[in-house]
mmCIF file of C-alpha atoms in Angstrom:
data_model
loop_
_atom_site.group_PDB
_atom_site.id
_atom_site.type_symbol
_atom_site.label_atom_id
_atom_site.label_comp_id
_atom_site.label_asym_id
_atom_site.label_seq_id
_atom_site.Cartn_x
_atom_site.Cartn_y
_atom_site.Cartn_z
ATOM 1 C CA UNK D 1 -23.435 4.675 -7.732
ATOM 2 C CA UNK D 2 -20.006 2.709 -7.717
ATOM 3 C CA UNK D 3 -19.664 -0.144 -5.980
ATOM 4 C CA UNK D 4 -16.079 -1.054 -3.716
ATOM 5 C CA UNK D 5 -15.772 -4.104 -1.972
ATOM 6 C CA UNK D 6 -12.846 -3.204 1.016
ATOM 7 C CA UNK D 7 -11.198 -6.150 3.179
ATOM 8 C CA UNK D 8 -9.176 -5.415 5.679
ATOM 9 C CA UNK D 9 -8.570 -4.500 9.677
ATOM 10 C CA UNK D 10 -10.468 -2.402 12.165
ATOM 11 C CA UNK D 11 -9.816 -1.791 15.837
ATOM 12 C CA UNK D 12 -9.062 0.862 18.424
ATOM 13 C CA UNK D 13 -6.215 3.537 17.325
ATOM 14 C CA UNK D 14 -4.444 5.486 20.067
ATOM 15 C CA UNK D 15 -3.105 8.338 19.070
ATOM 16 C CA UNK D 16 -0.221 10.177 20.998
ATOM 17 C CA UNK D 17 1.426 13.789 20.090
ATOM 18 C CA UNK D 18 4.935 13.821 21.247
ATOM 19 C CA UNK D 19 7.565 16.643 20.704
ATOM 20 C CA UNK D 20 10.116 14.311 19.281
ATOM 21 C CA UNK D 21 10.851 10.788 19.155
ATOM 22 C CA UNK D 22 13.492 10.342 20.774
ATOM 23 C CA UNK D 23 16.292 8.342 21.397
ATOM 24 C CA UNK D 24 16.541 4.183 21.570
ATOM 25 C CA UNK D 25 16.388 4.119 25.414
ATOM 26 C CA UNK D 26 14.885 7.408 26.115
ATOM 27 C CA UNK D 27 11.425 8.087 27.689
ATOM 28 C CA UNK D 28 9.199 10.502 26.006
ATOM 29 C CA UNK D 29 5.920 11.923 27.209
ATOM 30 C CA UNK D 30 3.331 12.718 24.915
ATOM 31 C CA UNK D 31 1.129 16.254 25.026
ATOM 32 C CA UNK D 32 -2.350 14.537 24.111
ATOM 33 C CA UNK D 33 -3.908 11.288 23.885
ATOM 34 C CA UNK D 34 -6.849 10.382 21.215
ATOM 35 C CA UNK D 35 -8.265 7.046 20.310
ATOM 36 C CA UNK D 36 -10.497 6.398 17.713
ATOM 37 C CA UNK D 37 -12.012 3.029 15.359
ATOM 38 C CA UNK D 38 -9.376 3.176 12.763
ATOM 39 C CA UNK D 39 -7.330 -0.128 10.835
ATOM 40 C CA UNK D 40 -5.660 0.409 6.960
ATOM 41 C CA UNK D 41 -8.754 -0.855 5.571
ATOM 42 C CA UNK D 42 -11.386 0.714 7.517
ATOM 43 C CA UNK D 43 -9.223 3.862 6.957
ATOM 44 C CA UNK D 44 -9.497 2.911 3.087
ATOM 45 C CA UNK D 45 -13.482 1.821 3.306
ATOM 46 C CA UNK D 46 -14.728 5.419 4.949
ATOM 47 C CA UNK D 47 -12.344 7.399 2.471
ATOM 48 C CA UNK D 48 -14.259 5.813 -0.290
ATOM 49 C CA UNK D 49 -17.640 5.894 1.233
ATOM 50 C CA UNK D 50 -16.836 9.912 1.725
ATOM 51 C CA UNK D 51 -16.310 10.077 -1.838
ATOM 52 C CA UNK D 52 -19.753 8.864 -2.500
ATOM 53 C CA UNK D 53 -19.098 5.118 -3.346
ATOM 54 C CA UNK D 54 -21.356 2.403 -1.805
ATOM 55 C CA UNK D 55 -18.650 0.844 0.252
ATOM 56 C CA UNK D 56 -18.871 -3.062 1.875
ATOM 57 C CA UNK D 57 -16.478 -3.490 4.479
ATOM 58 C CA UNK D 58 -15.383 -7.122 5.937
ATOM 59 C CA UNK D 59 -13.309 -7.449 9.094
ATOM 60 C CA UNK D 60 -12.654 -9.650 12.178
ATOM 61 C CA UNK D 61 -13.498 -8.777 15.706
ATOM 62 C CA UNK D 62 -13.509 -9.427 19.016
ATOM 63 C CA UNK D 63 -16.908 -10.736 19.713
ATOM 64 C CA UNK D 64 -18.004 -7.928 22.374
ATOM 65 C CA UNK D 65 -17.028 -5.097 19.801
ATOM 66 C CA UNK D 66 -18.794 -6.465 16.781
ATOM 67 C CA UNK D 67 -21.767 -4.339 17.744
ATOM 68 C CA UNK D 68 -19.996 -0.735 18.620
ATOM 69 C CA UNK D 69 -17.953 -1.639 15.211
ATOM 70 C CA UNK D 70 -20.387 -1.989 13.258
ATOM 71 C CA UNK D 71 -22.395 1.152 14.475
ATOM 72 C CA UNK D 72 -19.518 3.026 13.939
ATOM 73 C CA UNK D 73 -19.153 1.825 10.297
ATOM 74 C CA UNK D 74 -22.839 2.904 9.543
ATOM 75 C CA UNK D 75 -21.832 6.342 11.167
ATOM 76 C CA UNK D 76 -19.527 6.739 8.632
ATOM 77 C CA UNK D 77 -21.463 5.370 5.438
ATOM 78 C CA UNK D 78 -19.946 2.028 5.350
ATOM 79 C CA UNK D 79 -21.987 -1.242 4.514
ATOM 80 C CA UNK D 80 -19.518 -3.544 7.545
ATOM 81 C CA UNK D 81 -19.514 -7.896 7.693
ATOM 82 C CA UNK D 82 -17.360 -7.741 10.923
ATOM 83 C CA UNK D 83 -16.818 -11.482 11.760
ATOM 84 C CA UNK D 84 -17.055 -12.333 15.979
ATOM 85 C CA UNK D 85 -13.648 -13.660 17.120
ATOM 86 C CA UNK D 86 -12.366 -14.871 20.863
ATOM 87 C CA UNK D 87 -9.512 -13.258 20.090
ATOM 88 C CA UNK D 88 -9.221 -9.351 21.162
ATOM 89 C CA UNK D 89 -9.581 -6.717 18.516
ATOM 90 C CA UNK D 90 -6.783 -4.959 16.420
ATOM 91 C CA UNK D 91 -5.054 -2.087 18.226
ATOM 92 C CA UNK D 92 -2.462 0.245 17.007
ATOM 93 C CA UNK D 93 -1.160 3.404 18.890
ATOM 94 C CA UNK D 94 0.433 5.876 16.501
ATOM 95 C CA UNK D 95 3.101 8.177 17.759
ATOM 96 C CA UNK D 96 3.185 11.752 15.855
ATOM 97 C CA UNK D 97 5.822 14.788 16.241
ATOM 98 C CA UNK D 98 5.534 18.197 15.738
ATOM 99 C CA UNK D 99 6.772 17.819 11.712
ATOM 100 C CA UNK D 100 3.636 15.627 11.417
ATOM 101 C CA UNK D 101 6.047 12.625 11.003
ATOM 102 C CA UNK D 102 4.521 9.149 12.420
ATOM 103 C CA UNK D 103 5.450 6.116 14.171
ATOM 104 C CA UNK D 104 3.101 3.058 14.150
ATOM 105 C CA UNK D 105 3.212 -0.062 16.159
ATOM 106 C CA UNK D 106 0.003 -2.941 15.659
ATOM 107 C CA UNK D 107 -1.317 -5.909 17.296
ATOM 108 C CA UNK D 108 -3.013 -7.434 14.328
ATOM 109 C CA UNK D 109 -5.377 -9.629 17.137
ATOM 110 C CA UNK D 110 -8.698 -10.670 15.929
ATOM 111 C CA UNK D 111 -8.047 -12.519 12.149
ATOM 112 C CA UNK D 112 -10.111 -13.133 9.292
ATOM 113 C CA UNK D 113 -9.901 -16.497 7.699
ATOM 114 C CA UNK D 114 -10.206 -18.476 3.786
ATOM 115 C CA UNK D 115 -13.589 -19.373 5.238
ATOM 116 C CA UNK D 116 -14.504 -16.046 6.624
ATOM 117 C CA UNK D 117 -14.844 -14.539 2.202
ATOM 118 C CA UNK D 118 -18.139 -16.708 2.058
ATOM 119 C CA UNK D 119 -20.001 -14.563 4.390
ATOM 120 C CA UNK D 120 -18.708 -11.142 2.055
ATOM 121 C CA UNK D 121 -18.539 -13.254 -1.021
ATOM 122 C CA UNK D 122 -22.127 -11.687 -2.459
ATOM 123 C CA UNK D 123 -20.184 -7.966 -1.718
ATOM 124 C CA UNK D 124 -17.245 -8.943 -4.054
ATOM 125 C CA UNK D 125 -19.489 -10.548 -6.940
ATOM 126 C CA UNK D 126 -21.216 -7.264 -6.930
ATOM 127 C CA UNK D 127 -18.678 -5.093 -6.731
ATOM 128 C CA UNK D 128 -16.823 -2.136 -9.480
ATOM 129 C CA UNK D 129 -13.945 -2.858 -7.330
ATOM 130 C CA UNK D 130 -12.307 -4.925 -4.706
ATOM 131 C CA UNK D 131 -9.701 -3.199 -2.709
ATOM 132 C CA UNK D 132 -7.190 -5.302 -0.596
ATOM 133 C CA UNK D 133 -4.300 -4.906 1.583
ATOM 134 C CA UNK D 134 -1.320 -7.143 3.245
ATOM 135 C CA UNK D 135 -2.840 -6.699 7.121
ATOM 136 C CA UNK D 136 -4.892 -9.461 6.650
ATOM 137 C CA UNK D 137 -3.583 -13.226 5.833
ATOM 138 C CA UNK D 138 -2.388 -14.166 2.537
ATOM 139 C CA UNK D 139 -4.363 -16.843 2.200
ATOM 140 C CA UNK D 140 -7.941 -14.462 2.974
ATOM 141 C CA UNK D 141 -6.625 -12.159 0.346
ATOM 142 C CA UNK D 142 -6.041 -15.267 -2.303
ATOM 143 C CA UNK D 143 -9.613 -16.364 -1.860
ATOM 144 C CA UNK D 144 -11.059 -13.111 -2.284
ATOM 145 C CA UNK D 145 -8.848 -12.399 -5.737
ATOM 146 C CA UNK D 146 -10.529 -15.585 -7.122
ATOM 147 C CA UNK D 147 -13.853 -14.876 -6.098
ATOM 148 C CA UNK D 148 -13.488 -11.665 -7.897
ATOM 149 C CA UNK D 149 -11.755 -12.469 -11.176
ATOM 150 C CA UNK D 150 -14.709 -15.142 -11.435
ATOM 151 C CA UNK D 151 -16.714 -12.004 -11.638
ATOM 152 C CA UNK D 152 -14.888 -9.613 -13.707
ATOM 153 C CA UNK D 153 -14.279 -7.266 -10.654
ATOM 154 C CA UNK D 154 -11.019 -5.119 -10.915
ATOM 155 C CA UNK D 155 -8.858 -5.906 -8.153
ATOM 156 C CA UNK D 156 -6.389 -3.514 -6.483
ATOM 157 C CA UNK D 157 -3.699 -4.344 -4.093
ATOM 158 C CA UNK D 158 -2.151 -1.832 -1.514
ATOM 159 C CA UNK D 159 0.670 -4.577 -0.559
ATOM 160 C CA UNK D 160 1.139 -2.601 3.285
ATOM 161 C CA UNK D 161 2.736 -3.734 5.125
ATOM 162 C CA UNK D 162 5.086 -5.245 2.501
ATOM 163 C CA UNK D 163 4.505 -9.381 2.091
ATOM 164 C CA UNK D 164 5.587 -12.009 -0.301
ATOM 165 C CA UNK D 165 2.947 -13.599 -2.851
ATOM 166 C CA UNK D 166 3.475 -16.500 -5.483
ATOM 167 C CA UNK D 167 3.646 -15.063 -9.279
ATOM 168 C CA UNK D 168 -0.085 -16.878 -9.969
ATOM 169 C CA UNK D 169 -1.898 -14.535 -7.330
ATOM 170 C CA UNK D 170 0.513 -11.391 -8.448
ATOM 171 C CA UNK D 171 -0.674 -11.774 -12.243
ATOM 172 C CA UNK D 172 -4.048 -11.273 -11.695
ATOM 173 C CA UNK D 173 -3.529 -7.850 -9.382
ATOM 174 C CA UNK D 174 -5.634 -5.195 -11.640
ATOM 175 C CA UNK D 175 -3.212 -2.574 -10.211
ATOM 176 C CA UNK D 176 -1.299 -2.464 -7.149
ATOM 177 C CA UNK D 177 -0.270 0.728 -4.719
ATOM 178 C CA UNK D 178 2.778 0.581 -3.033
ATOM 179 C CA UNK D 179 5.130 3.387 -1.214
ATOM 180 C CA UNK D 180 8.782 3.314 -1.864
ATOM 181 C CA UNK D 181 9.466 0.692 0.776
ATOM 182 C CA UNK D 182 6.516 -1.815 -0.710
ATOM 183 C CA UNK D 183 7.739 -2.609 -4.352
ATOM 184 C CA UNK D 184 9.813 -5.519 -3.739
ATOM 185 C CA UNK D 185 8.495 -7.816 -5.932
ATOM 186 C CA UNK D 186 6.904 -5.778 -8.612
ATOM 187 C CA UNK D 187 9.397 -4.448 -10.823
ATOM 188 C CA UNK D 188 8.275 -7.106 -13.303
ATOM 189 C CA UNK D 189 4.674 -5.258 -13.458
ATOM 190 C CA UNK D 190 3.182 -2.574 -15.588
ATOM 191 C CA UNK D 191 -0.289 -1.830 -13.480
ATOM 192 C CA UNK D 192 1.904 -0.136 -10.523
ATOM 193 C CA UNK D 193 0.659 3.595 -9.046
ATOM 194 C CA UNK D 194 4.007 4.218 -6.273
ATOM 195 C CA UNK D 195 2.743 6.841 -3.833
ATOM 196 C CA UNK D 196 5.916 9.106 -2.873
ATOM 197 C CA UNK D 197 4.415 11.150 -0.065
ATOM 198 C CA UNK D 198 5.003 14.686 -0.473
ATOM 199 C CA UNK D 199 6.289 14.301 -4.079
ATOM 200 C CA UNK D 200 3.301 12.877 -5.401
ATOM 201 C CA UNK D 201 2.494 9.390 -7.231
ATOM 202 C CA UNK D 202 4.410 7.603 -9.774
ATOM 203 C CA UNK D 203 2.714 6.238 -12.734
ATOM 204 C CA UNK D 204 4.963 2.943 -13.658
ATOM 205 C CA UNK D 205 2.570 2.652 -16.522
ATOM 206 C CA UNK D 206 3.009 6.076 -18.501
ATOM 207 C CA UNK D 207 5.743 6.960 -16.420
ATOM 208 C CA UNK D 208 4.528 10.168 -15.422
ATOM 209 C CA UNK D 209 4.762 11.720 -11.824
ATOM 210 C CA UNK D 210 1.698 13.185 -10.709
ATOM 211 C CA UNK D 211 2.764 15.578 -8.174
ATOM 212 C CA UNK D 212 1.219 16.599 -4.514
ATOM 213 C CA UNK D 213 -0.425 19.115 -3.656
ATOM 214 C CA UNK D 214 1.454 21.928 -1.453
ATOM 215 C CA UNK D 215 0.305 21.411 2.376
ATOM 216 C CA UNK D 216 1.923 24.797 3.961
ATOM 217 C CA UNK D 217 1.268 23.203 7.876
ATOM 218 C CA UNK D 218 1.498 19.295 7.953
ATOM 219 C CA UNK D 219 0.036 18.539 11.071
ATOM 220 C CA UNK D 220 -0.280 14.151 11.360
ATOM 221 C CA UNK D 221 0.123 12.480 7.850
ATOM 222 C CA UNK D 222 -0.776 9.095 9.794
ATOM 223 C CA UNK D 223 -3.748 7.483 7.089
ATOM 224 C CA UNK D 224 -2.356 9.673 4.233
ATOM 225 C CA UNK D 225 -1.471 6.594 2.312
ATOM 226 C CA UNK D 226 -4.892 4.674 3.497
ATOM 227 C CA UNK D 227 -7.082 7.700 2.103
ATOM 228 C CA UNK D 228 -5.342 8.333 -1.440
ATOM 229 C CA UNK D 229 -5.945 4.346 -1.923
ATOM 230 C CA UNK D 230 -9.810 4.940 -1.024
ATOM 231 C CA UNK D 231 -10.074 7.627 -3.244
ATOM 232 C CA UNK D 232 -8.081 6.423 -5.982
ATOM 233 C CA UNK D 233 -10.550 3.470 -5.929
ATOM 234 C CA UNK D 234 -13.644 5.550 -6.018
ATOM 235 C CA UNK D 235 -12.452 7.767 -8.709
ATOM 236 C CA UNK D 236 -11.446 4.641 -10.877
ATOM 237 C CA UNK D 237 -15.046 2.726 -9.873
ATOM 238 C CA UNK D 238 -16.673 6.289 -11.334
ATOM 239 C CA UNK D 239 -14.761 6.153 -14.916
ATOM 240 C CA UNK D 240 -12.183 8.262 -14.007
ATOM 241 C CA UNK D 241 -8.915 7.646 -15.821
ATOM 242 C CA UNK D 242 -5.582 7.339 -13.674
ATOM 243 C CA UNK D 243 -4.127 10.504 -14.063
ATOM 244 C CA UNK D 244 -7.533 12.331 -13.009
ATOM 245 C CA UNK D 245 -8.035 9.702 -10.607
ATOM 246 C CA UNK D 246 -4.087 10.438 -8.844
ATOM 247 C CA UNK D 247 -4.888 14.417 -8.854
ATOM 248 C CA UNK D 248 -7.967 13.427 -6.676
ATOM 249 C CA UNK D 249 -6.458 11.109 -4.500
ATOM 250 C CA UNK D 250 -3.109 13.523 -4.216
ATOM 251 C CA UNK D 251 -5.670 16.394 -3.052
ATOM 252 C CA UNK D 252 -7.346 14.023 -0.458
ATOM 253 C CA UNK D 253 -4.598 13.455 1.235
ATOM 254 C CA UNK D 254 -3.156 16.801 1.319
ATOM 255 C CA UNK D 255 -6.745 18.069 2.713
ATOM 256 C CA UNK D 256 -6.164 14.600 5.554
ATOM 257 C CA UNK D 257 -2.482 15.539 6.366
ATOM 258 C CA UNK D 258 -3.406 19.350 7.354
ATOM 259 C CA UNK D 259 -5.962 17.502 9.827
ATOM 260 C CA UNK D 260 -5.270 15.899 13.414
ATOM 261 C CA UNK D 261 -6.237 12.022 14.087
ATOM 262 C CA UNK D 262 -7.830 10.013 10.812
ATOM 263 C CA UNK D 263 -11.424 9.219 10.908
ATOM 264 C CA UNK D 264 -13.168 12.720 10.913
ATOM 265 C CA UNK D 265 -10.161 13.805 9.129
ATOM 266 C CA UNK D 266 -10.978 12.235 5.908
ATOM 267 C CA UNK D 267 -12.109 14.531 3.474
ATOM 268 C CA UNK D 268 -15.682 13.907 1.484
ATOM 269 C CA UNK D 269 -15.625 14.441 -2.202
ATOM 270 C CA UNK D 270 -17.575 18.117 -2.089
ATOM 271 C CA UNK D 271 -14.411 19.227 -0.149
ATOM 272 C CA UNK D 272 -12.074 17.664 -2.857
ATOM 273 C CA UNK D 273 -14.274 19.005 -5.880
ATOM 274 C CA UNK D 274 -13.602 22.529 -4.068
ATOM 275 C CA UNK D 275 -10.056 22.347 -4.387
ATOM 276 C CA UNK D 276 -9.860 20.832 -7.987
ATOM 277 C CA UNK D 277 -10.554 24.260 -9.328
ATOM 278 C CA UNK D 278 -7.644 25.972 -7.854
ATOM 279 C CA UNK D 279 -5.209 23.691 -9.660
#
């Protein structure tokens, strides 16, 4: 079984359904409220485990949640190191309309730090892959990238939200994942997969656009991004190649974004194989 090593956030997401957005100014009322343990990472980590990888998960809490977290996480297949803060969890409360279009506000709250890799260090050494992303600080992710070139682990870097590195850290990024909005920065780099929502994935590499799959009723593509990354690592941590690996991710997150909410949204890898065939 692969291995992927996943830092990142997890806290409480709130989700509200609202007709429309609205206007700077203007009060809108939602239709339904949802909350749920979600975070970019922990998003990324249970995508992954659902594909069958054996997934290690490393995150800061608030003290009095490091318990429910981490049941949670084992609920969901997911190995989680969720380091006790004073500070209060990560929250987020995502605002979706009826096109399925999202707004997302987060307090970032609890925070890993340098020191905080030693107690997941073992996870990375081990690891096929080590999967990263910008909500947690620079200087966390830096450590980690080390620890893991040390060990020949392939590193891949979802840079969300977007963040400024030094060229020394960029140059030893196995392959990074940004959306349109994230590739400041990278034009310099080869190893780049651009995710381009309903049009699919760019390869930078081969320059070939792996388009997405048709989703006739979008219903909340909040997480899309956080489950083709999850995927996209488990399929590479298996052997697949990049283009097989992108058709797989692409077809998660068409199956997520035809789903309500995130967590029990994310497909498993028997639901993906189902749809492969049909292609």
């Amino acid at each position: 079984m692969s291995k992927i090593a996943v830092i990142g956030i997890a806290g409480e997401s709130v989700f509200l359904s609202v007709d429309s957005f609205g206007i700077t100014g203007e009060t809108t009322v939602a239709d339904s409220f949802y909350s749920e343990l979600g975070g970019k990472g922990f998003n990324q980590a249970v995508a992954a485990a659902n594909y069958g990888a054996e997934v290690s998960f490393l995150a800061a809490a608030y003290c009095e949640d490091v318990k429910t977290f981490t049941e949670i996480s084992e609920q969901c297949g997911v190995k989680a190191f969720f380091v006790g803060k004073p500070q209060r969890s990560p929250y987020a409360v995502i605002t979706t309309d009826r096109t399925g279009d999202n707004r997302v506000c987060v307090y970032r709250g609890a925070s890993l730090t340098e020191c905080d890799i030693d107690h997941f260090a073992d996870e990375i050494k081990a690891a096929d892959i080590l999967l990263i992303n910008n909500e947690v600080p620079a200087s966390v992710n830096r450590r980690a990238v080390d620890i893991a070139k040390e060990h020949g682990v392939t590193v891949i870097l979802n840079p969300a939200p977007s963040c400024s590195y030094d060229k020394d850290f960029l140059d030893k990024i196995d392959l990074f994942t940004p959306n349109e909005h994230e590739r400041d920065g990278l034009d310099e780099y080869g190893n780049v997969i651009v995710t381009l929502g309903k049009k699919g994935c760019f390869i930078r590499q081969s320059g070939l656009t792996v388009p997405a799959e048709r989703v006739e009723n979008v219903v909340d593509s909040t997480g899309a991004g956080d489950v083709f990354n999850g995927v996209l690592a488990a399929c590479l941590a298996d052997g697949e190649d990049i283009k097989a690996a992108c058709q797989r991710a692409n077809v998660a997150a068409a199956i997520k974004v035809g789903r309500r909410y995130i967590l029990h949204s994310i497909p498993t890898k028997t639901e993906i194989d189902k749809y492969m065939p049909s292609r």
